[in-house]
Structures are given as C-alpha cells and as structure tokens.
CSV table of C-alpha atoms in Angstrom, one decimal:
chain,number,residue,atom,x,y,z
A,14,MET,CA,66.2,91.0,116.8
A,15,ARG,CA,68.0,87.9,117.1
A,16,PHE,CA,68.8,85.2,115.2
A,17,PRO,CA,69.7,81.7,116.3
A,18,LEU,CA,72.5,79.7,114.9
A,19,LEU,CA,71.0,77.2,112.5
A,20,ARG,CA,73.0,74.3,111.3
A,21,ARG,CA,73.2,73.9,107.6
A,22,ASN,CA,71.5,70.9,106.3
A,23,TYR,CA,72.9,70.9,102.8
A,24,HIS,CA,76.1,69.5,101.5
A,25,HIS,CA,78.6,70.6,98.8
A,26,PRO,CA,81.8,69.1,97.8
A,27,GLN,CA,84.7,69.4,100.3
A,28,LEU,CA,87.3,72.1,99.4
A,29,PRO,CA,90.9,71.5,100.2
A,30,LYS,CA,91.9,73.2,103.6
A,31,LEU,CA,93.2,76.6,103.1
A,32,SER,CA,95.0,79.2,105.1
A,33,PHE,CA,95.5,82.9,103.8
A,34,MET,CA,96.6,84.2,107.4
A,35,ALA,CA,99.9,86.0,107.1
A,36,SER,CA,102.6,85.6,109.9
A,37,ASN,CA,104.2,88.3,111.6
A,38,THR,CA,107.3,86.2,110.9
A,39,THR,CA,109.7,86.2,107.7
A,40,GLN,CA,110.9,82.5,108.6
A,41,ASP,CA,109.3,79.9,106.4
A,42,PRO,CA,109.3,76.1,107.1
A,43,ARG,CA,109.0,75.4,103.5
A,44,PRO,CA,111.7,75.0,101.0
A,45,PRO,CA,112.8,78.0,99.1
A,46,PRO,CA,111.4,78.6,95.6
A,47,PRO,CA,113.2,77.9,92.7
A,48,PRO,CA,114.9,81.1,91.1
A,49,PRO,CA,113.0,82.9,88.5
A,50,SER,CA,113.2,82.0,84.9
A,51,GLN,CA,114.7,85.0,82.5
A,52,GLU,CA,111.2,85.2,81.4
A,53,GLU,CA,109.7,85.8,84.9
A,54,ASN,CA,108.8,89.3,85.8
A,55,LEU,CA,110.9,90.0,89.2
A,56,ASP,CA,108.3,92.2,90.3
A,57,ASP,CA,105.9,89.5,90.8
A,58,LEU,CA,108.1,87.6,93.2
A,59,ILE,CA,107.2,87.8,96.9
A,60,CYS,CA,109.0,90.5,98.9
A,61,SER,CA,109.7,88.0,101.3
A,62,SER,CA,108.2,84.9,102.8
A,63,GLY,CA,105.8,84.3,105.4
A,64,THR,CA,104.5,81.4,107.2
A,65,THR,CA,100.9,79.9,106.8
A,66,LEU,CA,98.3,79.5,109.6
A,67,PRO,CA,99.0,76.3,111.5
A,68,GLU,CA,96.6,73.3,110.8
A,69,GLY,CA,93.3,73.8,112.5
A,70,ARG,CA,93.4,77.6,112.8
A,71,GLU,CA,91.0,77.7,109.9
A,72,GLU,CA,88.1,76.8,112.2
A,73,LYS,CA,89.2,79.3,115.0
A,74,ALA,CA,89.1,82.1,112.2
A,75,ASN,CA,85.7,81.3,111.2
A,76,GLU,CA,84.5,81.4,115.1
A,77,ASN,CA,85.9,84.7,115.5
A,78,GLY,CA,84.5,86.0,112.0
A,79,ASN,CA,81.0,85.9,110.8
A,80,THR,CA,78.7,84.4,113.6
A,81,LEU,CA,75.4,84.6,112.1
A,82,GLY,CA,75.8,81.3,110.6
A,83,GLN,CA,72.5,81.1,108.7
A,84,PRO,CA,72.9,81.3,104.8
A,85,ASN,CA,70.3,83.8,103.4
A,86,GLY,CA,68.6,81.5,101.3
A,87,TYR,CA,66.6,80.5,104.4
A,88,LEU,CA,65.5,83.8,105.1
A,89,SER,CA,62.2,85.9,103.8
A,90,GLY,CA,62.7,89.3,102.6
A,91,GLU,CA,62.2,90.9,105.8
A,92,ALA,CA,64.2,88.6,107.7
A,93,ARG,CA,67.0,89.1,105.5
A,94,ILE,CA,67.0,93.1,105.7
A,95,GLU,CA,66.9,92.6,109.5
A,96,ARG,CA,70.1,90.4,109.4
A,97,ALA,CA,71.7,92.6,107.0
A,98,TRP,CA,71.5,95.5,109.6
A,99,ALA,CA,72.1,93.0,112.5
A,100,HIS,CA,75.5,92.4,110.9
A,101,TRP,CA,76.7,95.8,110.0
A,102,LYS,CA,75.7,96.8,113.7
A,103,LYS,CA,77.8,94.0,115.0
A,104,LEU,CA,80.9,95.4,113.0
A,105,GLY,CA,80.4,98.5,114.7
A,106,ARG,CA,78.7,100.2,111.6
A,107,PRO,CA,82.3,101.2,110.1
A,108,LYS,CA,82.5,104.6,108.3
A,109,LEU,CA,85.7,105.0,106.5
A,110,ILE,CA,86.3,102.3,104.3
A,111,VAL,CA,89.5,101.6,102.4
A,112,ALA,CA,88.1,101.0,98.8
A,113,PRO,CA,88.8,97.9,96.6
A,114,MET,CA,92.0,98.7,94.2
A,115,VAL,CA,93.7,96.1,92.1
A,116,ASP,CA,97.0,95.6,93.1
A,117,CYS,CA,97.0,98.3,95.4
A,118,SER,CA,94.4,97.7,98.8
A,119,GLU,CA,96.5,94.5,99.9
A,120,LEU,CA,97.3,93.7,103.7
A,121,PRO,CA,100.0,95.8,104.1
A,122,PHE,CA,98.1,98.5,102.9
A,123,ARG,CA,95.1,97.9,104.5
A,124,MET,CA,97.0,97.7,107.9
A,125,LEU,CA,98.5,100.9,107.2
A,126,CYS,CA,95.1,102.8,106.5
A,127,ARG,CA,93.7,101.0,109.7
A,128,LYS,CA,96.6,102.5,111.9
A,129,TYR,CA,95.5,105.7,110.5
A,130,GLY,CA,91.6,105.7,111.1
A,131,ALA,CA,90.3,103.3,108.3
A,132,GLN,CA,87.4,101.3,110.0
A,133,GLY,CA,87.3,98.7,107.2
A,134,ALA,CA,88.6,97.9,104.0
A,135,TYR,CA,88.2,95.9,100.8
A,136,THR,CA,90.8,93.0,99.2
A,137,PRO,CA,91.8,94.1,95.7
A,138,MET,CA,89.6,92.8,93.0
A,139,LEU,CA,90.3,89.0,92.7
A,140,HIS,CA,89.4,86.9,89.4
A,141,SER,CA,87.2,84.1,90.8
A,142,ARG,CA,88.0,81.3,88.4
A,143,ILE,CA,91.7,81.9,88.5
A,144,PHE,CA,91.3,82.0,92.3
A,145,SER,CA,89.3,78.8,92.6
A,146,GLU,CA,91.8,76.9,90.4
A,147,THR,CA,95.2,78.3,91.0
A,148,GLU,CA,97.2,77.8,94.3
A,149,LYS,CA,99.7,80.3,93.5
A,150,TYR,CA,97.4,83.1,92.4
A,151,ARG,CA,95.4,82.5,95.6
A,152,SER,CA,98.7,82.9,97.8
A,153,ALA,CA,100.2,85.7,96.3
A,154,GLU,CA,97.2,87.6,95.8
A,155,PHE,CA,95.2,87.3,99.1
A,156,THR,CA,96.5,87.1,102.6
A,157,THR,CA,95.0,88.7,105.9
A,158,CYS,CA,95.5,88.6,109.7
A,159,GLN,CA,93.7,88.6,112.7
A,160,GLU,CA,93.6,92.4,112.9
A,161,ASP,CA,92.2,93.0,109.4
A,162,ARG,CA,88.5,93.1,109.9
A,163,PRO,CA,86.4,94.3,109.0
A,164,LEU,CA,87.2,92.8,105.8
A,165,PHE,CA,85.3,92.9,102.4
A,166,VAL,CA,86.8,90.1,100.0
A,167,GLN,CA,85.8,91.3,96.2
A,168,PHE,CA,85.6,89.3,93.4
A,169,CYS,CA,84.9,89.7,89.7
A,170,ALA,CA,82.8,86.9,88.1
A,171,ASN,CA,80.1,85.9,85.6
A,172,ASP,CA,79.7,82.7,86.4
A,173,PRO,CA,77.6,81.8,89.6
A,174,ASP,CA,79.2,78.3,90.8
A,175,VAL,CA,82.9,79.4,89.6
A,176,LEU,CA,82.1,82.4,92.1
A,177,LEU,CA,80.5,80.4,94.9
A,178,GLU,CA,83.7,77.9,94.7
A,179,ALA,CA,85.9,80.7,95.3
A,180,ALA,CA,83.8,82.5,97.8
A,181,ARG,CA,83.8,79.4,100.1
A,182,MET,CA,87.5,79.6,100.3
A,183,VAL,CA,87.6,82.9,102.0
A,184,GLU,CA,84.3,82.8,103.8
A,185,PRO,CA,85.9,82.1,107.0
A,186,PHE,CA,88.0,85.0,106.9
A,187,CYS,CA,86.1,88.0,105.7
A,188,ASP,CA,82.9,89.7,106.9
A,189,TYR,CA,81.6,90.2,103.6
A,190,VAL,CA,82.0,88.3,100.1
A,191,ASP,CA,81.8,91.0,97.7
A,192,ILE,CA,80.9,91.3,93.8
A,193,ASN,CA,82.5,93.7,91.6
A,194,LEU,CA,80.0,95.1,89.3
A,195,GLY,CA,81.8,98.6,88.9
A,196,CYS,CA,84.8,98.0,87.2
A,197,PRO,CA,84.8,100.2,83.9
A,198,GLN,CA,88.1,99.0,82.5
A,199,ARG,CA,88.7,97.4,79.2
A,200,ILE,CA,89.6,94.1,80.8
A,201,ALA,CA,86.4,94.0,82.6
A,202,ARG,CA,84.9,94.5,78.9
A,203,ARG,CA,86.8,91.6,77.8
A,204,GLY,CA,86.1,89.4,80.4
A,205,ASN,CA,82.6,90.2,80.4
A,206,TYR,CA,82.8,91.2,84.1
A,207,GLY,CA,82.3,94.5,86.5
A,208,ALA,CA,80.4,97.3,85.0
A,209,PHE,CA,80.0,95.5,81.8
A,210,LEU,CA,77.3,93.2,83.2
A,211,MET,CA,75.2,96.1,83.9
A,212,GLU,CA,73.0,95.5,80.8
A,213,LYS,CA,73.2,91.7,81.8
A,214,LEU,CA,70.9,91.7,84.8
A,215,PRO,CA,69.9,87.9,84.8
A,216,ILE,CA,73.7,87.3,85.0
A,217,VAL,CA,74.0,89.6,88.1
A,218,LYS,CA,71.0,88.3,89.3
A,219,SER,CA,72.2,84.5,89.5
A,220,LEU,CA,75.5,85.6,90.7
A,221,VAL,CA,74.0,87.5,94.0
A,222,GLU,CA,71.4,84.9,94.8
A,223,LYS,CA,73.9,82.1,94.4
A,224,LEU,CA,75.9,83.5,97.0
A,225,ALA,CA,73.2,84.3,99.4
A,226,GLN,CA,71.3,81.3,99.3
A,227,ASN,CA,74.9,78.7,99.8
A,228,LEU,CA,77.3,81.2,102.2
A,229,GLU,CA,77.1,82.2,105.9
A,230,VAL,CA,79.0,85.4,105.5
A,231,PRO,CA,76.8,88.0,103.7
A,232,VAL,CA,76.9,89.0,100.2
A,233,SER,CA,77.7,92.9,99.5
A,234,CYS,CA,77.9,94.7,96.1
A,235,LYS,CA,79.9,97.3,94.4
A,236,ILE,CA,78.0,99.4,91.5
A,237,ARG,CA,78.2,102.4,89.5
A,238,ILE,CA,75.3,104.4,88.6
A,239,PHE,CA,73.3,104.2,85.4
A,240,PRO,CA,72.9,107.6,83.1
A,241,ASN,CA,69.5,107.3,83.8
A,242,LEU,CA,68.7,107.7,87.6
A,243,GLN,CA,65.5,105.2,87.8
A,244,ASP,CA,67.6,102.6,86.1
A,245,THR,CA,69.9,102.9,89.1
A,246,ILE,CA,67.2,102.5,91.5
A,247,ASN,CA,65.8,99.4,90.0
A,248,TYR,CA,69.2,98.1,89.8
A,249,ALA,CA,70.0,98.4,93.4
A,250,LYS,CA,66.4,97.3,94.3
A,251,MET,CA,67.1,94.2,92.3
A,252,LEU,CA,70.3,93.5,94.2
A,253,GLU,CA,68.7,94.0,97.5
A,254,GLU,CA,65.8,91.5,96.4
A,255,ALA,CA,68.5,89.0,95.3
A,256,GLY,CA,70.1,88.9,98.3
A,257,CYS,CA,72.8,91.6,98.3
A,258,SER,CA,73.4,92.6,102.3
A,259,LEU,CA,75.4,95.6,101.7
A,260,LEU,CA,75.9,98.1,98.8
A,261,ALA,CA,78.4,100.4,97.9
A,262,VAL,CA,77.7,102.8,95.1
A,263,HIS,CA,80.2,105.0,93.1
A,264,GLY,CA,78.3,108.0,92.0
A,265,ARG,CA,79.8,107.9,88.4
A,266,THR,CA,78.6,106.1,85.3
A,267,ARG,CA,80.9,103.2,83.5
A,268,ASP,CA,82.0,105.8,81.1
A,269,GLN,CA,83.1,108.5,83.6
A,270,LYS,CA,86.6,107.4,84.5
A,271,ASP,CA,88.5,110.5,84.8
A,272,GLN,CA,87.6,111.4,88.5
A,273,ARG,CA,89.8,114.6,88.7
A,274,LYS,CA,87.7,116.0,86.1
A,275,ILE,CA,84.2,114.4,86.7
A,276,ARG,CA,82.7,115.0,90.0
A,277,ALA,CA,80.6,111.8,91.6
A,278,ASP,CA,76.9,112.4,91.7
A,279,TRP,CA,76.3,112.2,95.8
A,280,SER,CA,72.6,113.0,95.1
A,281,ALA,CA,72.0,109.7,93.1
A,282,ILE,CA,73.9,107.9,95.9
A,283,ARG,CA,71.1,109.7,98.2
A,284,GLU,CA,68.3,108.4,95.8
A,285,VAL,CA,69.5,104.7,96.1
A,286,LYS,CA,69.9,104.9,99.8
A,287,ASN,CA,66.5,106.2,100.2
A,288,ALA,CA,65.4,103.3,97.6
A,289,VAL,CA,66.9,100.4,99.5
A,290,ARG,CA,66.6,98.9,103.1
A,291,ILE,CA,70.0,97.5,103.2
A,292,PRO,CA,73.0,99.3,104.8
A,293,VAL,CA,74.7,101.6,101.8
A,294,LEU,CA,78.2,103.1,101.2
A,295,ALA,CA,79.2,106.2,99.1
A,296,ASN,CA,82.1,106.1,96.6
A,297,GLY,CA,83.3,109.0,95.0
A,298,ASN,CA,84.9,112.7,95.8
A,299,ILE,CA,86.8,111.7,99.2
A,300,ARG,CA,89.8,113.5,99.2
A,301,HIS,CA,90.4,114.6,102.6
A,302,ILE,CA,88.2,114.2,105.8
A,303,ASP,CA,85.8,117.2,105.1
A,304,ASP,CA,84.9,115.3,102.0
A,305,VAL,CA,83.8,112.4,104.4
A,306,HIS,CA,81.6,114.8,106.6
A,307,SER,CA,80.3,116.3,103.3
A,308,CYS,CA,79.5,113.3,101.6
A,309,LEU,CA,77.8,111.2,104.8
A,310,GLU,CA,75.6,114.6,104.9
A,311,ALA,CA,74.8,115.0,101.1
A,312,THR,CA,74.1,111.2,100.9
A,313,GLY,CA,72.9,109.8,104.2
A,314,ALA,CA,74.9,106.6,103.8
A,315,GLU,CA,76.3,104.7,106.2
A,316,GLY,CA,80.2,105.2,105.5
A,317,VAL,CA,82.2,106.2,102.5
A,318,LEU,CA,85.0,104.7,100.6
A,319,SER,CA,88.1,106.5,99.2
A,320,ALA,CA,90.7,104.8,96.8
A,321,ASP,CA,93.3,107.3,94.8
A,322,ALA,CA,93.4,109.5,97.6
A,323,LEU,CA,94.4,106.9,100.1
A,324,LEU,CA,96.9,105.9,98.0
A,325,GLU,CA,98.9,109.2,97.9
A,326,ASN,CA,98.1,109.9,101.6
A,327,PRO,CA,97.0,106.5,103.6
A,328,ALA,CA,96.4,108.9,106.8
A,329,LEU,CA,93.8,110.6,105.3
A,330,PHE,CA,91.1,109.0,107.6
A,331,ALA,CA,93.2,110.4,110.5
A,332,GLY,CA,92.4,114.0,109.3
A,333,PHE,CA,96.0,114.6,107.5
A,334,ARG,CA,95.8,116.1,104.0
A,335,THR,CA,98.2,116.8,101.2
A,336,PRO,CA,99.3,120.2,100.5
A,337,GLU,CA,97.0,120.0,97.2
A,338,TRP,CA,94.1,120.5,99.7
A,339,VAL,CA,95.3,123.3,102.0
A,340,ASP,CA,93.9,126.8,100.9
A,341,GLU,CA,96.6,129.4,100.7
A,342,GLY,CA,97.0,131.1,104.0
A,343,GLU,CA,94.9,128.6,105.8
A,344,GLU,CA,95.8,129.1,109.3
A,345,SER,CA,93.7,126.5,110.8
A,346,CYS,CA,95.9,123.7,109.1
A,347,LYS,CA,99.0,123.2,110.7
A,348,ASP,CA,102.3,120.4,109.7
A,349,GLY,CA,101.0,117.4,111.4
A,350,ASN,CA,104.8,116.2,111.9
A,351,ILE,CA,104.5,113.4,109.7
A,352,ASP,CA,105.1,113.3,105.9
A,353,GLN,CA,104.4,110.6,103.2
A,354,ALA,CA,107.8,109.4,103.3
A,355,ASP,CA,107.3,108.5,107.2
A,356,LEU,CA,104.3,106.7,105.9
A,357,LEU,CA,106.3,104.7,103.2
A,358,VAL,CA,108.6,103.5,106.0
A,359,GLU,CA,105.6,102.3,107.8
A,360,TYR,CA,104.5,100.7,104.8
A,361,LEU,CA,107.9,98.8,104.3
A,362,ARG,CA,107.7,97.5,107.6
A,363,LEU,CA,104.5,96.1,107.1
A,364,CYS,CA,105.8,94.4,103.7
A,365,GLU,CA,108.4,93.1,105.6
A,366,LYS,CA,105.9,91.5,108.3
A,367,TYR,CA,103.1,90.6,105.6
A,368,PRO,CA,105.0,89.8,102.3
A,369,VAL,CA,103.4,90.9,98.7
A,370,PRO,CA,104.8,91.0,95.4
A,371,TRP,CA,107.4,93.5,94.6
A,372,ARG,CA,105.3,95.1,91.4
A,373,ILE,CA,102.8,96.0,94.1
A,374,VAL,CA,105.5,97.6,96.7
A,375,ARG,CA,107.2,99.7,93.7
A,376,ALA,CA,103.5,100.8,92.6
A,377,HIS,CA,103.0,102.2,96.3
A,378,VAL,CA,106.4,104.0,96.5
A,379,HIS,CA,105.8,105.7,93.6
A,380,LYS,CA,102.1,106.7,94.4
A,381,MET,CA,103.0,108.0,97.9
A,382,LEU,CA,106.2,109.9,96.5
A,383,GLY,CA,105.2,111.3,93.7
A,384,GLU,CA,105.3,114.9,94.5
A,385,TRP,CA,108.8,114.4,96.2
A,386,PHE,CA,109.8,112.5,92.8
A,387,ARG,CA,109.0,115.4,90.9
A,388,LEU,CA,111.5,117.7,93.1
A,389,GLN,CA,113.8,114.8,92.6
A,390,PRO,CA,113.5,113.3,89.3
A,391,GLU,CA,116.8,111.3,89.2
A,392,VAL,CA,115.7,109.7,92.5
A,393,ARG,CA,112.5,108.3,90.9
A,394,GLU,CA,114.7,107.3,87.4
A,395,ASP,CA,117.0,105.3,89.6
A,396,LEU,CA,114.0,103.6,91.2
A,397,ASN,CA,112.7,102.6,87.7
A,398,ALA,CA,116.1,101.3,86.6
A,399,GLN,CA,116.0,98.8,89.3
A,400,SER,CA,115.0,95.3,88.1
A,401,THR,CA,115.3,93.9,91.2
A,402,LEU,CA,114.1,96.0,94.4
A,403,THR,CA,115.3,95.4,98.1
A,404,PHE,CA,113.9,96.8,101.4
A,405,GLU,CA,117.5,98.1,102.1
A,406,PHE,CA,117.5,100.2,98.5
A,407,LEU,CA,113.9,101.5,99.3
A,408,TYR,CA,114.8,102.6,102.9
A,409,GLY,CA,118.0,104.1,101.4
A,410,LEU,CA,115.8,106.1,98.7
A,411,VAL,CA,114.0,107.6,101.5
A,412,ASP,CA,117.2,108.6,103.3
A,413,ARG,CA,118.7,110.1,100.2
A,414,LEU,CA,115.5,112.1,99.6
A,415,ARG,CA,116.0,113.1,103.3
A,416,GLU,CA,119.5,114.2,102.8
A,417,GLN,CA,118.7,116.1,99.6
A,418,GLY,CA,116.5,118.4,101.7
A,419,VAL,CA,113.1,117.3,100.1
A,420,LYS,CA,110.4,117.5,102.7
A,421,ILE,CA,106.4,117.7,101.9
A,422,PRO,CA,104.4,117.7,105.1
A,423,LEU,CA,101.0,116.6,105.6
A,424,TYR,CA,98.7,119.0,107.2
A,425,LEU,CA,96.2,118.6,109.9
A,426,LYS,CA,93.3,121.0,110.8
A,427,ASP,CA,92.9,122.4,114.4
A,428,SER,CA,89.4,121.4,113.9
A,429,THR,CA,89.5,118.2,112.5
A,430,ASN,CA,86.6,116.0,113.5
A,431,THR,CA,87.2,112.6,113.9
A,432,VAL,CA,84.4,109.9,112.5
A,433,THR,CA,83.9,107.3,114.9
A,434,ARG,CA,81.9,104.1,114.9
A,435,ASP,CA,78.7,103.7,116.3
A,436,PRO,CA,78.9,103.5,120.2
A,437,ASN,CA,75.4,101.7,120.4
A,438,SER,CA,76.7,98.8,118.2
A,439,SER,CA,77.5,95.6,119.7
C-alpha cells in the first residue's frame, strides 16, 4: 500500500539551518580554532577539520532521505503499521546493523563496517539536551555523509520537548530517530534515561508519542528485557501503540551487564517479535557470522545488531572472524588474507576523510589491536604515553608491529554464507 505525500499543516519555531554532512576533504574555509588550554583534554580535539555542507544542501539531503513525508500522528493504528513496513522495505530490509556505541559508532567506523558487509548503522548515543543547546557538541559528536545510509540517529532523553528539538535537527539526515531505552550504565541512572526509564512508562510513552506525532522520519526504540517476560511484552506493545515504527531488543536485563558471562535471551526476543506487528531487530550474542544465522532463525527478527565484537573485528559481517572463534583443527576456516592492522589502517584513512575527536580514534586503536598489544606490550605503552596523537604516529605504530613480526590473521570459512538484503524490497 502506498501513502500519498501530505503537506504538514502544523507550525513550529524555525530552527537554524544545520549541516552535519562530512566533507571528503580536510581543507577548511573557517579560521583555525584557538590552541587548546592546558585544562583541555587533547584527545577531545578533532583529528583534522572538514568542510560543512554548502548552503542549500540540507534540503537535498531530506529529498534523498525519508520520503514518506507524513508524521505518524496523522495515521490510524493500522496505517502506522503499514507505514512502518513500507519504510523498512524501502530501505531494503537491512539485516546486518552496527549497534549504537558511545564514542565508538561514529562516521568513520560506520563507513568501515559498511565496507565489510554492514547494511545499516546507529550513531553513538547523543544527549538530547546537550545536542539541542550546544553547537560544539553537535559538530563534534555527529557527522554523516551521503553514503552513510540507512542510518539510525540515537538520543537519550527524558523530556519530550527537548527530544523533539534535537530530533528535528537530524531528521533530514537519517532514516530513523531512535530513543535509547536500554542503556544500563550508572550515568544513565544519574541522568534518568536509558534503561532507568523502564519503571517510568508514562515518560517513555510521552517521548515516543511526541516524536511520532511531529516527525516525518519514523521513530525507533532500543530496549532491554524485563526479568518477567510478560512485562517485556507489555512494554513492547505500549511502544508500538505510542508510535514506535521499529523495535530493537537487547536480550539481557538492565542488571545483566557482563555479556561475556551472560548470554542474551533469544527466546525472549522471539516472544516480543511474535507479540508486535512492527519490524524487530535482535541484539546480543553476535560474535561472528554463524551467530547471525542462528539468531535470525531463533528469533524470527528482521535483522541483528552487533556491538563489541565489531569493535575488535569490523569485518565480522563479511564473514571474517578472530582466532578466538576458530575451533582448533577446523579445516573449513582459512586465513582470510586480512588482519586487524589492515582494518585499522583503513579506519585511519577514513578518519582523515571524516574527522572525529582523537579520543575516539585512540579507543578504536586499542580495540582493534588489543590482542596484538598483548604480544608487544611495549608498543601499547608507547601509545599510552602519547598525550597528542598524529596520523603519522599511528601509521608508524602499525609498521612497528609488522616489523616485529606480529601477525594475527582474520579467518574466513570456506562455506560462509552471506546475508543479503531482501531482493523484493523497493
């Protein structure tokens, strides 16, 4: 069923024109920033500067992005479900998705994962109040490009009006505005957001309804499960009724933070999938491509999210796996002729193209080369001793590991089955 484009007949305050589109050049027409104060963390500086999108391109980004054009608030319950599926199909039913990760799922990393099989991605969690109030935060924490689609932009929030103000700023540049309802960390408890809204359902409902009734782009939510399955199902149904168009379910409770010791509950995700009528994504236990197939079969979900495993191995969705997930003597796994150092070099080149704060670059270096540093700890110590990073130093660090004979290959199964988008989607 096709929905006609309707012209919005409501009014809201004019927001300043914004552009978060990264440039493919490191030249910058703006004056250089002042030198950092001694108190400023050098890792918070952008690794290099990029130009903003030329004036007038914001509208084009919207034309190339969501085209349904009709806020959920104008639709009946049944029409909302149909619209949710129409949008998902238009995106190609992506199955392999980069999960939101604070300071880690930024543009260069998303683009690296997309090169190696990711079909969609979330931004890092953005704080809605700071995002709406602070230009410096916006420019440092969120950038995108035309190839960075499908894209979920995720916010944490507890105030519907503040969330809507932030969401309108990114609406032209994404395919979903996502509400973080699953963060279990102490900072979320202090800030009264994420998984600590699970007992405050009226607030959660108001957040979803505010976006669904006022945005053209669909609203998605990412949740954790309750200890009680029926509570989880009721929660999911409430979100759907409030206007959520896509639900990502992490199969662990708020208190289950150690993912290496506690397996995600895929059966609970399946129960949610069977209880709602909107697309559902499964999150948890995705360490290699075999897990992807197993999870899709076990949950019936439309797709999967992976987080920490991708940080170590951004080529996971292309079928590559770290030695940890290769059984001893398994003849079907061969050297994939690529390793994490190769991936890091690609990531650094993307950072030169799409600048991000150095603290993010530093974190990815440690994640991708963690096992390498265990073999050569003095190289890690040298990295940690650098108060100011440069690309020259980081490329040299990789060369140094190579020269010392460190090599940990990524493996590829001969029988690896790729996961593709739905060929019948528009």
